[in-house]
């Protein structure tokens, strides 16, 4: 089954404790992206990757890092999480001219 | 930066009524326009993708149109059902096709 898998689905952690949210897709898509969704602000892009070893900043990249060492994986790293990064995070992937496929989301709470 | 607007923010209709959801965008160099559905606590599901060279796309009871000159897209859902209750988001694909700018969504409630 074609899918984008995010882990964990839920996480409660504390300020400053490094965390990684994994994202994996099985569709051989070249493009992957991370979004955060906040009430009243909608979906905003954090980082995206056009292919392996190619990443670029989206609209709200501050406080986040990404890497794309393999085509199927695109982890999101919060080196020193802060409460303003409490949000619902989505990973997505696609190929050129095709709809984006989204994961089920990761709900992060940073205390 | 592209701006995407969806009005109204919420809509409630009786079952069987046709739904009309509006999306406006500011980027005249739009590459494509996508409509998504989001159920509470879930991810986004792609409904329709309209390339900039197309005027509309159809899938079952859904039809989406694209008018680049006026900067508008409309999603029509015929004969609405309670299962259509969800938030519908439109997203504009800009110059490189991959980057999407999302509207805030329209939350639809279909009353049985």
Short mmCIF file of C-alpha atoms in Angstrom, two decimals:
data_model
loop_
_atom_site.label_atom_id
_atom_site.label_comp_id
_atom_site.label_asym_id
_atom_site.label_seq_id
_atom_site.Cartn_x
_atom_site.Cartn_y
_atom_site.Cartn_z
CA UNK A 1 0.00 0.00 0.00
CA UNK A 2 1.30 3.44 -0.97
CA UNK A 3 1.82 5.47 2.15
CA UNK A 4 3.73 8.11 4.06
CA UNK A 5 4.56 6.94 7.57
CA UNK A 6 5.39 9.29 10.42
CA UNK A 7 6.65 8.36 13.86
CA UNK A 8 5.85 9.01 16.59
CA UNK A 9 2.20 9.95 16.22
CA UNK A 10 2.13 11.66 19.59
CA UNK A 11 4.93 13.00 21.78
CA UNK A 12 5.03 15.04 24.96
CA UNK A 13 8.49 16.27 25.88
CA UNK A 14 10.28 19.09 27.65
CA UNK A 15 12.04 22.20 26.49
CA UNK A 16 15.57 21.63 25.22
CA UNK A 17 15.44 17.86 24.82
CA UNK A 18 16.44 16.99 21.25
CA UNK A 19 13.89 15.02 19.30
CA UNK A 20 13.50 13.55 15.83
CA UNK A 21 10.30 12.87 13.95
CA UNK A 22 10.78 10.29 11.23
CA UNK A 23 9.06 10.24 7.86
CA UNK A 24 9.25 7.46 5.33
CA UNK A 25 7.51 6.97 1.98
CA UNK A 26 7.30 3.84 -0.18
CA UNK A 27 6.33 5.45 -3.50
CA UNK A 28 9.81 6.37 -4.76
CA UNK A 29 8.82 10.05 -4.71
CA UNK A 30 11.59 12.55 -5.29
CA UNK A 31 9.90 15.36 -3.39
CA UNK A 32 9.28 15.40 0.36
CA UNK A 33 8.19 18.17 2.67
CA UNK A 34 7.38 19.00 6.28
CA UNK A 35 4.49 21.21 7.38
CA UNK A 36 3.16 22.38 10.69
CA UNK A 37 -0.51 23.09 11.29
CA UNK A 38 -1.65 25.54 13.92
CA UNK A 39 -5.16 26.87 14.69
CA UNK A 40 -5.80 30.10 12.86
CA UNK A 41 -2.53 29.86 10.90
CA UNK A 42 -3.25 26.88 8.69
CA UNK A 43 -0.55 24.71 7.16
CA UNK A 44 2.88 26.24 6.82
CA UNK A 45 5.84 24.64 5.15
CA UNK A 46 8.95 24.10 7.29
CA UNK A 47 11.46 22.47 4.93
CA UNK A 48 11.32 20.61 1.68
CA UNK A 49 13.56 18.37 -0.39
CA UNK A 50 13.58 18.03 -4.15
CA UNK A 51 15.74 14.90 -4.06
CA UNK A 52 18.48 13.11 -2.14
CA UNK A 53 20.94 15.55 -0.53
CA UNK A 54 18.86 18.53 -1.75
CA UNK A 55 16.96 20.42 0.94
CA UNK A 56 15.65 23.97 1.22
CA UNK A 57 13.86 26.20 3.70
CA UNK A 58 10.15 26.69 3.59
CA UNK A 59 8.24 29.52 5.24
CA UNK A 60 8.96 28.70 8.91
CA UNK A 61 12.34 26.89 9.15
CA UNK A 62 13.64 28.46 12.39
CA UNK A 63 14.38 25.90 15.08
CA UNK A 64 14.23 22.90 12.75
CA UNK A 65 16.70 20.80 10.78
CA UNK A 66 16.21 18.14 8.14
CA UNK A 67 18.30 15.70 6.17
CA UNK A 68 17.72 13.62 3.04
CA UNK A 69 20.34 10.90 2.92
CA UNK A 70 18.01 8.37 1.31
CA UNK A 71 15.16 8.92 -1.10
CA UNK A 72 12.54 7.31 1.12
CA UNK A 73 13.35 9.08 4.41
CA UNK A 74 13.10 12.72 5.46
CA UNK A 75 13.48 13.16 9.24
CA UNK A 76 12.62 16.39 11.03
CA UNK A 77 14.98 17.32 13.86
CA UNK A 78 14.30 19.71 16.70
CA UNK A 79 17.70 20.29 18.30
CA UNK A 80 16.41 22.32 21.23
CA UNK A 81 12.61 22.28 21.23
CA UNK A 82 10.69 25.18 22.70
CA UNK A 83 7.00 25.53 23.66
CA UNK A 84 6.24 27.55 20.50
CA UNK A 85 7.01 24.41 18.50
CA UNK A 86 4.03 22.66 20.02
CA UNK A 87 2.00 21.83 16.94
CA UNK A 88 0.64 19.20 14.59
CA UNK A 89 3.27 18.18 12.04
CA UNK A 90 2.73 16.60 8.65
CA UNK A 91 5.13 15.01 6.22
CA UNK A 92 4.22 14.82 2.53
CA UNK A 93 5.70 13.39 -0.64
CA UNK A 94 5.00 13.52 -4.35
CA UNK A 95 6.36 13.17 -7.83
CA UNK A 96 6.27 15.87 -10.49
CA UNK A 97 2.74 16.86 -11.54
CA UNK A 98 1.22 14.44 -9.05
CA UNK A 99 -0.85 15.10 -5.91
CA UNK A 100 0.99 15.27 -2.62
CA UNK A 101 0.50 12.34 -0.25
CA UNK A 102 0.37 13.19 3.43
CA UNK A 103 1.18 11.21 6.53
CA UNK A 104 -1.29 10.94 9.41
CA UNK A 105 0.46 13.62 11.42
CA UNK A 106 2.55 13.89 14.58
CA UNK A 107 1.18 15.84 17.51
CA UNK A 108 4.03 17.37 19.50
CA UNK A 109 3.59 18.99 22.89
CA UNK A 110 6.65 20.73 24.35
CA UNK A 111 6.37 21.73 27.96
CA UNK B 1 4.72 35.08 -1.35
CA UNK B 2 1.53 33.49 -2.54
CA UNK B 3 -1.62 34.23 -0.60
CA UNK B 4 -4.46 31.72 -0.66
CA UNK B 5 -7.84 32.61 0.80
CA UNK B 6 -10.83 30.41 1.47
CA UNK B 7 -14.20 31.91 2.28
CA UNK B 8 -16.31 31.03 4.18
CA UNK B 9 -14.38 29.51 7.06
CA UNK B 10 -17.34 27.29 7.91
CA UNK B 11 -20.46 26.09 6.16
CA UNK B 12 -23.45 24.05 7.30
CA UNK B 13 -25.93 22.58 4.81
CA UNK B 14 -28.74 20.00 4.86
CA UNK B 15 -28.09 16.64 3.29
CA UNK B 16 -28.68 16.59 -0.46
CA UNK B 17 -27.76 20.22 -1.06
CA UNK B 18 -24.91 21.00 -3.48
CA UNK B 19 -21.78 22.45 -1.91
CA UNK B 20 -19.76 25.28 -3.42
CA UNK B 21 -16.37 26.00 -1.84
CA UNK B 22 -14.30 28.95 -2.94
CA UNK B 23 -10.56 29.49 -3.12
CA UNK B 24 -8.75 32.60 -4.30
CA UNK B 25 -5.02 33.05 -4.92
CA UNK B 26 -2.74 35.92 -5.79
CA UNK B 27 -0.02 34.23 -7.84
CA UNK B 28 -0.71 34.66 -11.56
CA UNK B 29 2.10 32.18 -12.32
CA UNK B 30 0.26 29.33 -10.66
CA UNK B 31 1.56 25.89 -11.59
CA UNK B 32 -1.32 23.83 -10.24
CA UNK B 33 -4.15 23.94 -7.73
CA UNK B 34 -4.93 21.08 -5.39
CA UNK B 35 -7.95 20.38 -3.22
CA UNK B 36 -7.60 18.29 -0.09
CA UNK B 37 -9.93 16.92 2.54
CA UNK B 38 -8.97 16.71 6.21
CA UNK B 39 -10.95 14.81 8.81
CA UNK B 40 -10.50 15.67 12.50
CA UNK B 41 -7.22 14.31 13.86
CA UNK B 42 -6.21 12.98 10.46
CA UNK B 43 -3.88 13.85 7.65
CA UNK B 44 -4.82 15.39 4.34
CA UNK B 45 -6.31 13.37 1.50
CA UNK B 46 -5.88 14.66 -2.03
CA UNK B 47 -9.20 15.10 -3.85
CA UNK B 48 -8.38 16.80 -7.14
CA UNK B 49 -5.34 18.29 -8.84
CA UNK B 50 -5.79 20.84 -11.63
CA UNK B 51 -2.79 21.71 -13.76
CA UNK B 52 -2.44 25.33 -14.86
CA UNK B 53 -3.25 24.32 -18.44
CA UNK B 54 -6.58 22.79 -17.38
CA UNK B 55 -9.91 24.45 -16.62
CA UNK B 56 -11.43 21.73 -14.46
CA UNK B 57 -11.16 18.24 -13.04
CA UNK B 58 -13.91 15.83 -12.04
CA UNK B 59 -14.03 12.82 -9.78
CA UNK B 60 -17.41 11.28 -8.98
CA UNK B 61 -19.54 13.90 -7.22
CA UNK B 62 -16.62 16.33 -7.08
CA UNK B 63 -15.78 18.94 -9.68
CA UNK B 64 -13.09 21.58 -9.37
CA UNK B 65 -12.62 24.52 -11.70
CA UNK B 66 -9.67 26.83 -12.18
CA UNK B 67 -9.77 30.39 -13.49
CA UNK B 68 -6.26 31.80 -13.54
CA UNK B 69 -7.30 35.18 -14.87
CA UNK B 70 -9.48 35.89 -11.86
CA UNK B 71 -7.30 33.95 -9.42
CA UNK B 72 -10.08 31.62 -8.34
CA UNK B 73 -10.82 27.95 -7.96
CA UNK B 74 -14.15 26.43 -6.96
CA UNK B 75 -14.85 22.96 -5.60
CA UNK B 76 -18.37 21.66 -6.23
CA UNK B 77 -19.71 18.69 -4.31
CA UNK B 78 -22.98 17.43 -5.68
CA UNK B 79 -25.76 16.00 -3.53
CA UNK B 80 -23.90 16.34 -0.24
CA UNK B 81 -23.95 13.55 2.34
CA UNK B 82 -23.15 13.55 6.08
CA UNK B 83 -19.94 11.70 5.22
CA UNK B 84 -18.79 14.80 3.32
CA UNK B 85 -18.45 16.63 6.63
CA UNK B 86 -14.79 17.61 6.90
CA UNK B 87 -12.42 20.52 6.38
CA UNK B 88 -11.56 21.22 2.76
CA UNK B 89 -8.30 22.92 1.92
CA UNK B 90 -7.06 24.31 -1.34
CA UNK B 91 -3.38 24.70 -2.08
CA UNK B 92 -1.62 26.57 -4.82
CA UNK B 93 1.45 25.05 -6.41
CA UNK B 94 3.83 27.80 -7.33
CA UNK B 95 6.74 28.13 -9.67
CA UNK B 96 8.39 24.78 -9.01
CA UNK B 97 5.26 22.63 -8.72
CA UNK B 98 6.28 21.08 -5.44
CA UNK B 99 5.90 23.94 -3.02
CA UNK B 100 2.32 24.41 -1.90
CA UNK B 101 0.73 27.43 -0.26
CA UNK B 102 -2.40 26.46 1.65
CA UNK B 103 -5.59 28.26 2.42
CA UNK B 104 -6.95 28.10 5.95
CA UNK B 105 -9.73 25.75 4.88
CA UNK B 106 -13.52 25.62 4.91
CA UNK B 107 -15.10 23.38 7.53
CA UNK B 108 -18.21 21.76 6.13
CA UNK B 109 -21.01 20.20 8.16
CA UNK B 110 -23.69 18.27 6.29
CA UNK B 111 -26.78 17.80 8.48
CA UNK B 112 -28.73 14.57 8.15
#
